[in-house]
Coordinates of C-alpha atoms in Angstrom, one line a residue:
M1 CA 23.9 1.2 -26.8
L2 CA 24.3 3.6 -29.8
Q3 CA 21.2 2.1 -31.3
K4 CA 19.2 2.9 -28.1
L5 CA 20.4 6.4 -27.9
E6 CA 19.4 7.1 -31.5
T7 CA 16.1 5.6 -30.9
L8 CA 15.5 8.0 -28.0
R9 CA 16.5 10.8 -30.0
D10 CA 14.0 10.1 -32.7
K11 CA 11.3 9.5 -30.1
L12 CA 12.0 13.0 -28.7
S13 CA 12.0 14.8 -32.2
D14 CA 8.4 15.4 -32.9
L15 CA 9.0 15.9 -36.9
S16 CA 5.7 14.8 -37.8
K17 CA 3.4 16.4 -40.2
S18 CA 1.0 17.3 -37.2
N19 CA 3.5 19.4 -35.4
R20 CA 2.5 23.1 -35.4
S21 CA 6.2 24.2 -35.0
L22 CA 6.9 22.7 -38.4
R23 CA 3.8 22.7 -40.6
L24 CA 1.0 25.1 -39.6
L25 CA -1.4 24.5 -42.2
K26 CA -4.6 25.4 -40.7
L27 CA -5.3 27.8 -37.8
Q28 CA -7.4 27.0 -34.7
D29 CA -8.6 29.0 -32.0
K30 CA -7.6 27.1 -29.0
W31 CA -3.8 27.0 -30.6
N32 CA -3.1 29.9 -32.8
F33 CA -4.2 33.7 -33.5
D34 CA -3.2 35.3 -36.6
L35 CA -2.2 38.8 -35.8
A36 CA -2.9 40.4 -39.3
A37 CA -6.5 39.8 -38.2
L38 CA -6.1 42.8 -36.1
D39 CA -5.7 45.1 -39.4
Q40 CA -9.2 44.3 -40.3
I41 CA -10.4 46.2 -37.3
Q42 CA -12.2 49.6 -38.1
T43 CA -13.4 51.3 -34.7
T44 CA -12.2 49.2 -31.9
K45 CA -9.1 50.5 -30.4
H46 CA -6.4 48.2 -31.3
S47 CA -2.8 47.9 -32.5
S48 CA -1.7 47.3 -35.9
T49 CA 0.4 44.1 -36.9
Q50 CA 3.1 46.5 -38.0
Q51 CA 3.0 48.4 -34.7
I52 CA 3.2 45.0 -32.7
I53 CA 6.2 43.6 -34.7
K54 CA 8.1 46.9 -34.1
R55 CA 7.6 47.0 -30.6
L56 CA 8.4 43.3 -30.2
M57 CA 11.9 44.0 -32.3
S58 CA 12.5 46.9 -29.9
G59 CA 12.0 44.8 -26.6
S60 CA 9.0 46.9 -25.4
T61 CA 6.2 45.6 -23.2
P62 CA 3.4 45.2 -22.7
L63 CA 2.2 44.7 -26.2
Y64 CA -1.3 46.0 -26.7
L65 CA -3.6 43.9 -29.0
I66 CA -7.3 44.8 -28.7
S67 CA -10.0 46.4 -26.4
N68 CA -12.2 43.8 -24.8
Q69 CA -15.1 46.3 -25.2
S70 CA -15.4 46.2 -28.9
E71 CA -19.0 46.3 -30.5
E72 CA -18.0 45.7 -34.1
E73 CA -18.4 42.0 -35.5
I74 CA -14.9 41.5 -36.3
G75 CA -13.7 42.8 -32.8
I76 CA -16.1 40.6 -30.8
K77 CA -14.8 37.5 -32.9
I78 CA -11.4 38.4 -32.2
N79 CA -11.9 38.6 -28.3
Q80 CA -13.7 35.3 -28.5
Q81 CA -10.7 33.8 -30.2
L82 CA -8.2 35.2 -27.8
A83 CA -10.3 34.1 -24.8
T84 CA -10.4 30.5 -26.2
L85 CA -6.6 30.7 -26.7
Q86 CA -5.9 31.9 -23.2
R87 CA -8.3 29.2 -21.9
N88 CA -6.3 26.4 -23.4
L89 CA -2.9 27.8 -22.5
S90 CA -3.7 28.0 -19.0
A91 CA -5.0 24.5 -18.8
I92 CA -1.7 23.3 -20.5
E93 CA 0.4 25.2 -18.1
E94 CA -1.5 24.0 -15.0
E95 CA -0.9 20.4 -16.3
T96 CA 2.5 20.6 -17.4
G97 CA 4.1 23.5 -16.0
L98 CA 5.3 24.7 -19.6
Y99 CA 4.0 28.0 -21.2
S100 CA 5.2 27.8 -24.7
V101 CA 3.5 30.7 -26.2
Y102 CA 5.4 32.7 -28.9
I103 CA 4.8 35.2 -31.6
G104 CA 6.1 33.4 -34.8
Y105 CA 7.8 35.7 -37.2
P106 CA 8.6 35.6 -39.9
F107 CA 7.5 32.3 -41.7
L108 CA 9.4 29.8 -43.9
S109 CA 7.5 28.1 -46.6
G110 CA 8.5 25.5 -49.1
K111 CA 9.0 21.9 -49.8
M112 CA 11.8 19.7 -48.6
T113 CA 13.8 17.3 -50.7
D114 CA 11.6 14.5 -49.8
G115 CA 8.5 16.4 -50.9
T116 CA 7.2 17.5 -47.3
F117 CA 5.5 20.8 -47.4
V118 CA 6.5 23.0 -44.6
Q119 CA 5.0 26.4 -43.2
A120 CA 6.5 27.2 -39.9
P121 CA 7.9 30.3 -37.8
I122 CA 11.5 30.9 -38.2
F123 CA 11.9 33.1 -35.2
L124 CA 10.0 32.3 -31.9
F125 CA 9.2 35.4 -29.5
P126 CA 8.3 34.4 -26.0
V127 CA 5.4 36.1 -24.7
R128 CA 2.5 35.9 -22.3
L129 CA -1.2 36.5 -23.3
E130 CA -3.1 38.4 -20.4
K131 CA -6.6 40.0 -20.3
Q132 CA -6.2 43.5 -18.7
T133 CA -9.2 44.6 -16.8
E134 CA -7.8 47.7 -15.0
G135 CA -6.6 51.0 -16.2
N136 CA -7.3 53.3 -19.1
N137 CA -7.0 50.6 -21.8
P138 CA -8.8 47.5 -20.6
G139 CA -8.2 44.8 -23.1
W140 CA -5.7 41.8 -24.3
I141 CA -2.1 42.5 -24.1
L142 CA 1.0 40.6 -24.4
T143 CA 3.7 40.6 -21.8
R144 CA 7.5 39.5 -21.8
E145 CA 9.8 38.6 -19.0
T146 CA 13.0 40.6 -18.6
G147 CA 15.8 38.5 -20.1
E148 CA 13.8 36.4 -22.3
E149 CA 15.4 36.2 -25.7
P150 CA 14.0 35.3 -29.0
T151 CA 14.9 31.9 -30.4
I152 CA 15.2 30.2 -33.6
N153 CA 12.6 27.5 -34.3
R154 CA 14.7 24.4 -33.5
T155 CA 12.0 21.7 -34.7
L156 CA 12.1 23.6 -38.1
L157 CA 16.1 23.5 -38.4
L158 CA 16.0 19.7 -37.1
A159 CA 13.5 18.8 -39.9
I160 CA 15.6 20.5 -42.7
Q161 CA 18.6 18.6 -41.6
K162 CA 16.8 15.1 -41.4
Y163 CA 14.8 15.6 -44.7
C164 CA 17.2 17.8 -47.1
Q165 CA 20.1 15.6 -45.7
L166 CA 21.9 18.8 -44.6
K167 CA 24.2 19.5 -41.7
I168 CA 23.5 22.8 -40.0
D169 CA 26.1 23.9 -37.7
D170 CA 24.8 24.8 -34.2
Q171 CA 26.6 28.0 -34.4
I172 CA 23.5 29.3 -36.5
Y173 CA 21.5 29.6 -33.0
D174 CA 24.1 32.1 -31.5
N175 CA 24.4 33.8 -34.9
A176 CA 20.7 34.3 -35.1
K177 CA 20.7 36.0 -31.7
E178 CA 23.0 38.9 -33.3
L179 CA 20.9 39.5 -36.3
A180 CA 20.0 43.0 -36.7
K181 CA 16.4 43.8 -35.8
E182 CA 16.2 45.8 -39.2
N183 CA 15.8 43.7 -42.3
L184 CA 15.4 40.7 -40.4
A185 CA 14.0 38.5 -43.2
T186 CA 17.2 39.4 -45.5
E187 CA 19.5 38.6 -42.7
L188 CA 17.7 35.4 -41.9
C189 CA 17.8 34.7 -45.7
R190 CA 21.6 35.1 -45.8
L191 CA 22.2 33.1 -42.9
L192 CA 20.0 30.1 -44.1
T193 CA 21.8 30.1 -47.5
A194 CA 25.0 30.2 -45.8
S195 CA 24.1 26.8 -44.0
G196 CA 23.0 25.3 -47.3
V197 CA 19.5 26.0 -47.3
T198 CA 18.1 27.3 -50.7
T199 CA 15.9 30.4 -49.6
V200 CA 14.4 33.8 -51.2
V201 CA 12.6 36.6 -49.4
D202 CA 9.3 37.6 -50.2
D203 CA 9.0 41.3 -50.2
G204 CA 5.2 41.3 -49.9
A205 CA 3.5 43.3 -47.2
M206 CA 2.4 41.7 -43.9
A207 CA -0.4 39.4 -44.7
K208 CA -2.7 36.6 -43.0
L209 CA -1.0 33.4 -42.9
P210 CA -2.5 31.5 -45.8
E211 CA -4.4 28.1 -45.0
F212 CA -4.2 24.8 -46.7
T213 CA -5.7 21.4 -47.1
Q214 CA -3.8 18.2 -48.2
K215 CA -5.2 18.9 -51.6
T216 CA -4.6 22.7 -51.8
I217 CA -1.1 22.3 -51.1
P218 CA 0.9 24.5 -53.5
G219 CA 3.3 23.0 -56.1
V220 CA 6.6 24.6 -55.4
P221 CA 10.0 23.2 -56.2
E222 CA 11.5 20.6 -53.7
G223 CA 14.5 21.9 -51.6
H224 CA 13.4 25.8 -52.2
F225 CA 11.9 27.7 -49.3
T226 CA 10.7 31.4 -49.3
I227 CA 10.7 33.8 -46.1
K228 CA 7.4 35.3 -45.8
T229 CA 6.3 38.2 -43.4
H230 CA 3.5 36.5 -41.4
A231 CA 3.1 36.9 -37.6
V232 CA 1.2 34.3 -35.6
L233 CA 0.7 34.1 -31.8
G234 CA 0.2 30.5 -30.6
H235 CA 1.4 27.4 -28.8
F236 CA 4.6 26.3 -30.5
P237 CA 6.0 23.7 -28.1
Q238 CA 10.1 23.5 -28.1
G239 CA 10.9 21.7 -24.9
N240 CA 11.8 18.4 -26.6
S241 CA 13.8 20.0 -29.1
T242 CA 16.3 21.7 -26.7
L243 CA 17.2 18.0 -25.5
L244 CA 18.2 16.9 -29.0
K245 CA 21.7 18.5 -28.9
D246 CA 22.1 16.7 -25.4
Y247 CA 21.4 13.5 -27.4
D248 CA 23.6 14.4 -30.3
E249 CA 26.5 15.0 -27.7
L250 CA 26.0 11.5 -26.0
I251 CA 25.8 9.6 -29.5
K252 CA 29.1 11.5 -30.4
N253 CA 30.8 10.5 -27.1
I254 CA 29.7 6.7 -27.4
K255 CA 31.2 6.5 -30.9
E256 CA 34.4 7.8 -29.2
T257 CA 34.2 6.1 -26.1
T258 CA 32.3 3.0 -24.6
N259 CA 31.9 4.5 -21.0
L260 CA 28.9 6.9 -20.2
G261 CA 28.7 6.3 -16.6
L262 CA 25.4 6.1 -14.7
L263 CA 23.4 6.6 -18.2
E264 CA 24.9 3.6 -19.7
E265 CA 24.2 1.4 -16.7
I266 CA 20.5 2.6 -16.8
L267 CA 20.1 1.9 -20.4
L268 CA 21.7 -1.4 -20.7
E269 CA 19.7 -4.3 -19.4
N270 CA 22.6 -6.3 -18.1
S271 CA 24.2 -3.6 -16.4
S272 CA 25.0 -3.5 -12.7
V273 CA 22.5 -0.9 -11.8
T274 CA 19.9 -3.9 -11.3
E275 CA 22.3 -5.5 -8.7
G276 CA 21.0 -5.3 -5.2
V277 CA 17.4 -4.1 -6.3
S278 CA 14.8 -6.2 -4.9
D279 CA 11.2 -6.6 -5.8
N280 CA 10.3 -6.2 -1.9
T281 CA 10.9 -3.7 0.6
L282 CA 14.7 -3.9 1.8
S283 CA 14.8 -5.3 5.2
L284 CA 16.8 -3.0 7.3
D285 CA 17.1 -2.5 11.1
I286 CA 15.8 1.1 11.3
D287 CA 16.4 1.5 15.0
A288 CA 19.8 0.6 14.8
I289 CA 20.5 3.8 12.8
S290 CA 21.1 6.9 14.4
H291 CA 18.5 9.9 14.1
K292 CA 21.6 11.9 13.2
E293 CA 21.3 10.2 9.8
L294 CA 17.8 10.4 9.2
Y295 CA 16.9 14.2 8.9
N296 CA 13.2 13.2 8.4
V297 CA 10.8 16.3 8.3
T298 CA 7.5 14.6 8.3
D299 CA 5.8 11.7 9.8
L300 CA 6.9 8.3 8.3
D301 CA 5.8 4.6 9.0
A302 CA 8.4 2.0 8.9
S303 CA 8.1 0.8 5.3
Q304 CA 8.5 4.6 4.1
E305 CA 11.8 4.6 6.5
E306 CA 13.0 1.7 4.9
V307 CA 12.9 3.1 1.4
I308 CA 14.5 6.1 2.5
L309 CA 17.4 4.4 4.2
G310 CA 17.6 1.8 1.5
I311 CA 18.5 4.3 -1.3
D312 CA 22.2 4.3 0.0
K313 CA 22.2 0.5 -0.1
T314 CA 21.2 -0.1 -4.0
N315 CA 21.9 1.8 -7.3
G316 CA 18.0 2.3 -8.1
M317 CA 14.7 1.7 -6.5
V318 CA 11.2 1.8 -7.6
V319 CA 8.4 2.9 -5.1
H320 CA 4.9 2.1 -6.5
G321 CA 1.7 2.6 -4.8
P322 CA -1.9 4.1 -5.5
P323 CA -2.6 7.8 -4.6
G324 CA -2.6 8.4 -1.0
T325 CA -0.1 5.9 0.1
G326 CA 2.8 8.5 0.9
K327 CA 5.0 8.5 -2.0
S328 CA 5.0 12.3 -1.9
Q329 CA 6.3 12.1 1.9
V330 CA 8.9 9.7 0.8
I331 CA 10.3 12.2 -2.0
V332 CA 10.1 15.2 0.6
N333 CA 12.3 13.3 3.1
L334 CA 14.6 12.2 0.6
I335 CA 15.0 15.7 -0.5
S336 CA 15.8 16.9 3.0
R337 CA 18.1 14.0 3.6
A338 CA 20.1 15.1 0.3
I339 CA 20.1 18.6 1.5
A340 CA 21.5 17.8 5.2
K341 CA 24.3 16.0 3.3
S342 CA 25.2 18.8 1.0
Q343 CA 24.1 16.4 -2.0
K344 CA 22.4 17.6 -5.0
V345 CA 19.0 16.1 -5.9
M346 CA 16.6 17.0 -8.9
V347 CA 12.9 15.7 -8.6
V348 CA 11.4 15.2 -12.3
C349 CA 7.4 14.6 -12.6
Q350 CA 5.3 14.2 -15.6
K351 CA 2.8 16.9 -14.4
R352 CA 3.1 20.1 -12.7
A353 CA 0.5 19.6 -10.1
A354 CA 2.8 16.6 -8.9
L355 CA 5.6 19.0 -8.5
D356 CA 3.5 21.9 -6.8
V357 CA 2.6 19.0 -4.2
V358 CA 6.2 18.1 -3.3
Y359 CA 7.0 22.1 -3.3
Q360 CA 4.4 22.9 -1.1
R361 CA 5.2 20.0 1.5
L362 CA 8.9 21.4 1.6
D363 CA 7.5 25.0 2.3
S364 CA 5.2 23.8 5.1
V365 CA 8.4 22.4 6.9
G366 CA 10.7 25.6 6.2
L367 CA 12.7 24.1 3.3
A368 CA 11.5 26.3 0.5
D369 CA 14.5 28.4 0.5
H370 CA 16.6 25.3 -0.4
V371 CA 14.4 24.1 -3.2
A372 CA 13.8 25.9 -6.7
L373 CA 10.6 25.1 -8.4
V374 CA 11.4 25.2 -12.2
H375 CA 8.4 24.6 -14.5
D376 CA 9.8 26.6 -17.3
A377 CA 13.6 26.9 -17.5
T378 CA 13.4 30.6 -19.0
T379 CA 10.4 32.0 -16.8
D380 CA 11.6 30.3 -13.5
R381 CA 15.4 31.4 -13.9
K382 CA 15.3 34.6 -12.1
Q383 CA 13.6 33.0 -8.9
L384 CA 16.2 30.4 -9.1
Y385 CA 19.2 33.1 -8.9
Q386 CA 17.4 34.8 -6.0
K387 CA 17.2 31.4 -4.0
L388 CA 20.9 30.9 -4.6
E389 CA 21.6 34.0 -3.4
A390 CA 20.0 33.9 -0.3
V391 CA 21.3 30.4 0.6
L392 CA 24.8 31.9 0.3
D393 CA 24.0 34.4 2.8
E394 CA 26.7 34.4 5.7
K395 CA 23.9 35.1 8.5
Y396 CA 21.8 32.2 7.0
L397 CA 25.0 29.6 7.1
H398 CA 25.4 30.6 10.8
Q399 CA 21.9 30.1 11.7
A400 CA 22.2 26.8 9.8
D401 CA 25.0 25.7 12.2
T402 CA 23.1 26.8 15.2
E403 CA 20.3 24.8 14.2
A404 CA 22.5 21.5 13.3
N405 CA 23.9 21.5 16.6
D406 CA 20.4 21.7 18.4
Y407 CA 19.3 18.7 16.0
H408 CA 22.3 16.5 16.7
K409 CA 21.3 17.1 20.6
L410 CA 17.7 16.2 20.0
A411 CA 18.8 13.2 18.0
D412 CA 21.0 11.9 20.8
K413 CA 18.0 12.1 23.3
I414 CA 15.8 10.1 20.6
D415 CA 18.6 7.6 20.1
A416 CA 18.5 7.1 23.8
K417 CA 14.9 6.8 24.2
T418 CA 14.8 4.3 21.3
T419 CA 17.5 2.1 23.1
Y420 CA 15.6 2.3 26.2
F421 CA 12.1 1.1 24.7
N422 CA 14.0 -1.7 22.3
D423 CA 15.3 -3.1 25.8
I424 CA 11.8 -3.4 27.0
A425 CA 10.6 -4.7 23.7
A426 CA 13.4 -7.2 23.7
A427 CA 12.5 -8.4 27.3
L428 CA 8.9 -8.6 26.4
W429 CA 9.7 -11.0 23.6
S430 CA 12.3 -13.0 25.3
R431 CA 11.2 -16.7 25.6
Q432 CA 11.1 -18.0 29.0
P433 CA 11.7 -21.3 30.4
C434 CA 7.9 -22.1 30.2
E435 CA 8.4 -21.5 26.2
L436 CA 6.2 -18.3 26.4
T437 CA 7.3 -14.6 26.1
P438 CA 6.2 -12.2 28.6
F439 CA 4.1 -10.4 25.8
Q440 CA 2.2 -13.9 25.1
L441 CA 1.8 -14.1 28.8
Y442 CA 0.1 -10.7 29.0
T443 CA -2.1 -11.6 26.2
R444 CA -3.5 -14.8 28.2
S445 CA -4.1 -12.9 31.4
K446 CA -7.3 -11.9 32.5
M447 CA -9.1 -10.1 35.5
L448 CA -10.0 -12.5 38.4
S449 CA -13.6 -12.7 39.2
S450 CA -15.0 -12.8 42.6
N451 CA -15.4 -16.7 42.8
E452 CA -11.9 -17.3 41.6
I453 CA -8.5 -17.6 43.4
M454 CA -4.9 -17.3 42.7
L455 CA -3.1 -20.2 43.1
N456 CA 0.8 -19.8 44.1
L457 CA 2.6 -22.3 41.9
G458 CA 6.1 -21.4 43.4
N459 CA 9.0 -22.7 40.8
L460 CA 6.6 -24.8 38.8
P461 CA 6.6 -22.3 35.9
D462 CA 10.5 -22.6 35.4
T463 CA 10.5 -26.2 35.4
I464 CA 7.2 -27.0 33.0
S465 CA 6.5 -26.0 29.5
I466 CA 3.1 -24.4 28.4
E467 CA 2.3 -27.4 26.4
R468 CA 2.6 -29.6 29.4
L469 CA 0.8 -27.1 31.7
E470 CA -2.1 -27.0 29.2
K471 CA -2.4 -31.0 29.3
L472 CA -2.0 -30.7 33.3
L473 CA -4.7 -27.9 33.6
T474 CA -7.1 -30.4 31.8
T475 CA -6.2 -33.1 34.5
I476 CA -6.6 -30.5 37.2
T477 CA -9.8 -29.4 36.0
T478 CA -11.2 -33.2 36.1
L479 CA -9.9 -33.4 39.5
G480 CA -11.4 -30.3 40.7
N481 CA -14.9 -31.3 39.3
C482 CA -14.5 -34.8 40.9
Y483 CA -13.4 -33.4 44.3
G484 CA -16.2 -31.0 44.1
K485 CA -18.5 -33.9 43.6
Y486 CA -17.1 -36.7 45.8
G487 CA -15.0 -34.9 48.2
H488 CA -17.6 -33.8 50.7
E489 CA -18.0 -35.3 53.9
N490 CA -21.3 -36.9 53.3
Y491 CA -20.2 -38.7 50.6
S492 CA -20.3 -42.5 51.1
W493 CA -16.8 -43.1 50.0
V494 CA -15.4 -40.3 51.3
K495 CA -13.2 -42.5 53.7
R496 CA -12.4 -45.1 51.4
T497 CA -8.9 -46.5 50.9
S498 CA -7.1 -44.9 48.1
F499 CA -7.0 -46.7 44.7
A500 CA -3.7 -44.7 43.7
T501 CA -1.5 -47.7 44.4
M502 CA -3.4 -50.3 42.5
D503 CA -2.1 -51.9 39.4
N504 CA -4.2 -53.1 36.5
S505 CA -4.9 -56.3 37.7
Q506 CA -6.0 -55.2 41.2
R507 CA -8.1 -52.4 39.3
Y508 CA -9.6 -55.0 37.1
E509 CA -10.5 -57.1 39.9
L510 CA -12.1 -54.2 42.0
T511 CA -14.0 -53.3 38.8
K512 CA -15.3 -56.8 38.6
Q513 CA -16.3 -57.0 42.3
L514 CA -18.3 -53.5 41.9
N515 CA -19.9 -54.9 39.1
L516 CA -21.2 -58.0 40.8
A517 CA -22.3 -55.9 43.9
L518 CA -23.9 -53.7 41.7
S519 CA -25.7 -56.5 39.8
Q520 CA -26.3 -58.3 43.6
S521 CA -27.9 -55.2 44.9
E522 CA -30.1 -54.9 42.2
T523 CA -31.3 -58.5 42.7
I524 CA -31.8 -57.9 46.4
E525 CA -33.9 -54.8 45.7
A526 CA -36.1 -56.9 43.4
L527 CA -36.3 -59.6 45.8
H528 CA -37.0 -57.3 48.8
K529 CA -40.1 -56.1 47.0
E530 CA -41.9 -59.4 48.3
K531 CA -43.5 -58.5 51.9
Y532 CA -42.3 -61.6 53.8
T533 CA -38.6 -60.7 53.1
E534 CA -39.1 -57.8 55.4
Y535 CA -39.3 -60.2 58.2
F536 CA -35.6 -61.6 57.7
T537 CA -32.5 -59.6 58.3
P538 CA -29.4 -60.8 56.0
E539 CA -27.8 -62.1 59.0
E540 CA -30.9 -64.3 59.9
C541 CA -30.8 -65.6 56.5
W542 CA -27.3 -66.6 56.6
S543 CA -27.6 -68.4 60.1
H544 CA -30.5 -70.5 58.5
S545 CA -29.2 -70.9 55.1
I546 CA -28.9 -74.5 55.5
I547 CA -32.3 -75.1 57.0
I548 CA -33.6 -72.8 53.9
E549 CA -32.0 -74.8 51.5
N550 CA -33.2 -78.3 53.0
G551 CA -36.9 -76.8 53.3
V552 CA -36.7 -76.0 49.3
R553 CA -35.5 -79.7 48.7
K554 CA -38.0 -81.2 51.1
V555 CA -40.9 -79.2 50.0
G556 CA -39.9 -80.0 46.3
N557 CA -39.9 -83.9 47.0
Y558 CA -43.4 -83.7 48.4
N559 CA -45.2 -84.1 45.2
N560 CA -43.3 -87.3 44.3
G561 CA -45.9 -89.2 46.8
K562 CA -43.4 -91.2 48.7
F563 CA -44.2 -91.6 52.3
L564 CA -40.5 -91.1 53.3
S565 CA -40.5 -87.8 51.7
K566 CA -43.7 -86.5 53.4
L567 CA -42.3 -87.9 56.7
Y568 CA -39.2 -85.7 56.1
L569 CA -41.2 -82.7 55.3
W570 CA -43.3 -83.2 58.4
F571 CA -40.5 -83.3 60.8
W572 CA -38.8 -80.1 59.1
V573 CA -42.0 -78.2 59.1
R574 CA -42.4 -79.2 63.0
F575 CA -38.9 -78.8 64.2
N576 CA -36.1 -77.3 62.0
G577 CA -38.1 -75.2 59.9
K578 CA -40.7 -74.2 62.1
P579 CA -39.2 -70.5 62.7
I580 CA -39.1 -70.2 58.9
I581 CA -42.6 -71.4 58.3
E582 CA -43.9 -68.9 61.1
K583 CA -42.5 -66.0 59.2
V584 CA -43.0 -67.3 55.5
A585 CA -46.4 -68.4 56.2
P586 CA -47.6 -66.7 59.4
D587 CA -51.3 -67.9 59.0
G588 CA -49.9 -71.7 59.0
F589 CA -51.0 -74.4 57.2
K590 CA -54.6 -75.7 58.1
D591 CA -54.2 -78.6 55.7
Y592 CA -51.5 -79.9 53.6
K593 CA -53.0 -79.5 50.1
S594 CA -50.8 -79.5 46.9
D595 CA -51.4 -75.8 45.9
Q596 CA -50.2 -74.7 49.5
W597 CA -46.9 -76.7 49.2
N598 CA -46.2 -75.1 45.7
Q599 CA -46.7 -71.7 47.2
L600 CA -44.4 -72.5 50.2
E601 CA -42.0 -74.0 47.6
Q602 CA -41.9 -70.7 45.8
R603 CA -41.4 -68.6 48.8
L604 CA -38.7 -70.8 50.2
I605 CA -36.8 -70.5 46.7
H606 CA -37.3 -66.7 46.8
L607 CA -36.0 -66.6 50.4
F608 CA -32.8 -68.9 49.4
K609 CA -32.2 -66.3 46.5
Y610 CA -32.3 -63.5 48.9
T611 CA -29.9 -65.1 51.2
E612 CA -27.2 -66.0 48.6
A613 CA -27.6 -62.4 47.2
T614 CA -27.1 -60.8 50.3
R615 CA -24.3 -63.0 51.3
T616 CA -22.3 -62.4 48.0
L617 CA -22.7 -58.5 48.5
H618 CA -21.4 -58.8 52.0

């Protein structure tokens, strides 16, 4: 734990050689402007460096720098430098919310015991660079907020402590504020020397800050420093340095005790802060929570409400999502909920624009009076106190009580409506005996067309499942199609005996008979194509079947040449077979040639087959 705190402290402390608050070797227009350059102006209206420092020490404001209507070359150049500086400072303020612009005066120059050369301002006077376009003196000015105090360069002192192995008491920051405005350099020298920093004062006049490269750094003794009267306007970030005191205090506490509360839980990987934290959205019954506990001021979807309510169920939560997914709405409602519960809440964002979005949303719902927007701890202090005063006003408190009562009444109505609609939803999703919910039944329903009718199923839906019903519907569809095809009065089998009571053997026998009947009907149809069969009805064929069969046999025996066979044939033709011969051969036989007997034999055989086929079908 101690090691982690020290690591975080070191990361916070920017004591690198590129830090302008510690090692200002070269001036750049977008970061700095040397006030001594004003002393080079001849004709343009301006203030000298001495005049600016004098008014700065006396607390006067504004500090006039130079007219923006200069016609001399140096004046035009200075105007361009100030414009570049202001443009960059405004961009930084818009992005971070911080305006770390100071006049650095005087400067400390020298080498630390590790050989690091420093050239940095000791005192930082907070100012704001503005371009004045109205009035009698248009030009560049420096303004100061009322109550803003100069501060000692913490980054410089921290570097001296670290690289010179010195322990400088924090009391030096308080003592520096009490230094006399006159002979400031001498007083600073005394104060630094008392803290163990070997320091001398350069009594030279105000001059431009010398610029160095890595090769031209002067060879001064290590551990010795000189205070010089340089004044530079520029960006000297101090925000991170002010937190170092807190880290030092934490490190001191961790050495004396092992309990740092929530901070320890957050920093330690095996802490209980991860207990109850899930990678997924918490599963909560939102409708079961009364609206009196919600205090939502903007529209939210279910997932956003789960996040807000889940805060009370876990020690920590991460809400991740791309832009436009509603994270700022969640933050706004978290703030409103904390305000309603008389809790304190702090919103920290990396960029100023994010804080502005949250503040604008709170302002749109009337909560701006309860929220302090702090981009800069110094410049926004006055506005913070004004809001605190407004919130503590008795009239305001009375109005808040009245609005709270109205809110509770409205919340009760919403809860009643929620219960009512939840009951409807529960009914819609309750599974019925048919194994479907009413909602599923609604989704399956459709408008009846003009050629459709609705059947009253009675209590059938209460006794049959949807799966069985769907199978039954297939059968019903088949039966309906069959009825439409075979159920009309003109169908030949409409009055048939029902086959429903037949068993498998009976059904097989029936199928066999039907197949035989179909086969015989085809045979009959083929035999009926002969013209002479038209003269015989099936009944005539059946009654003369023996005569026809004998005729086939007698005619067939005619060709064997025996007298007896011919005699039998003669008697058959003249007597028994005469009715048959008259229809089969209506022209009769003029003689009994062999080819005529063969033709007669074929006709008798054909007629015999016709007789047997019709008898079988019957």
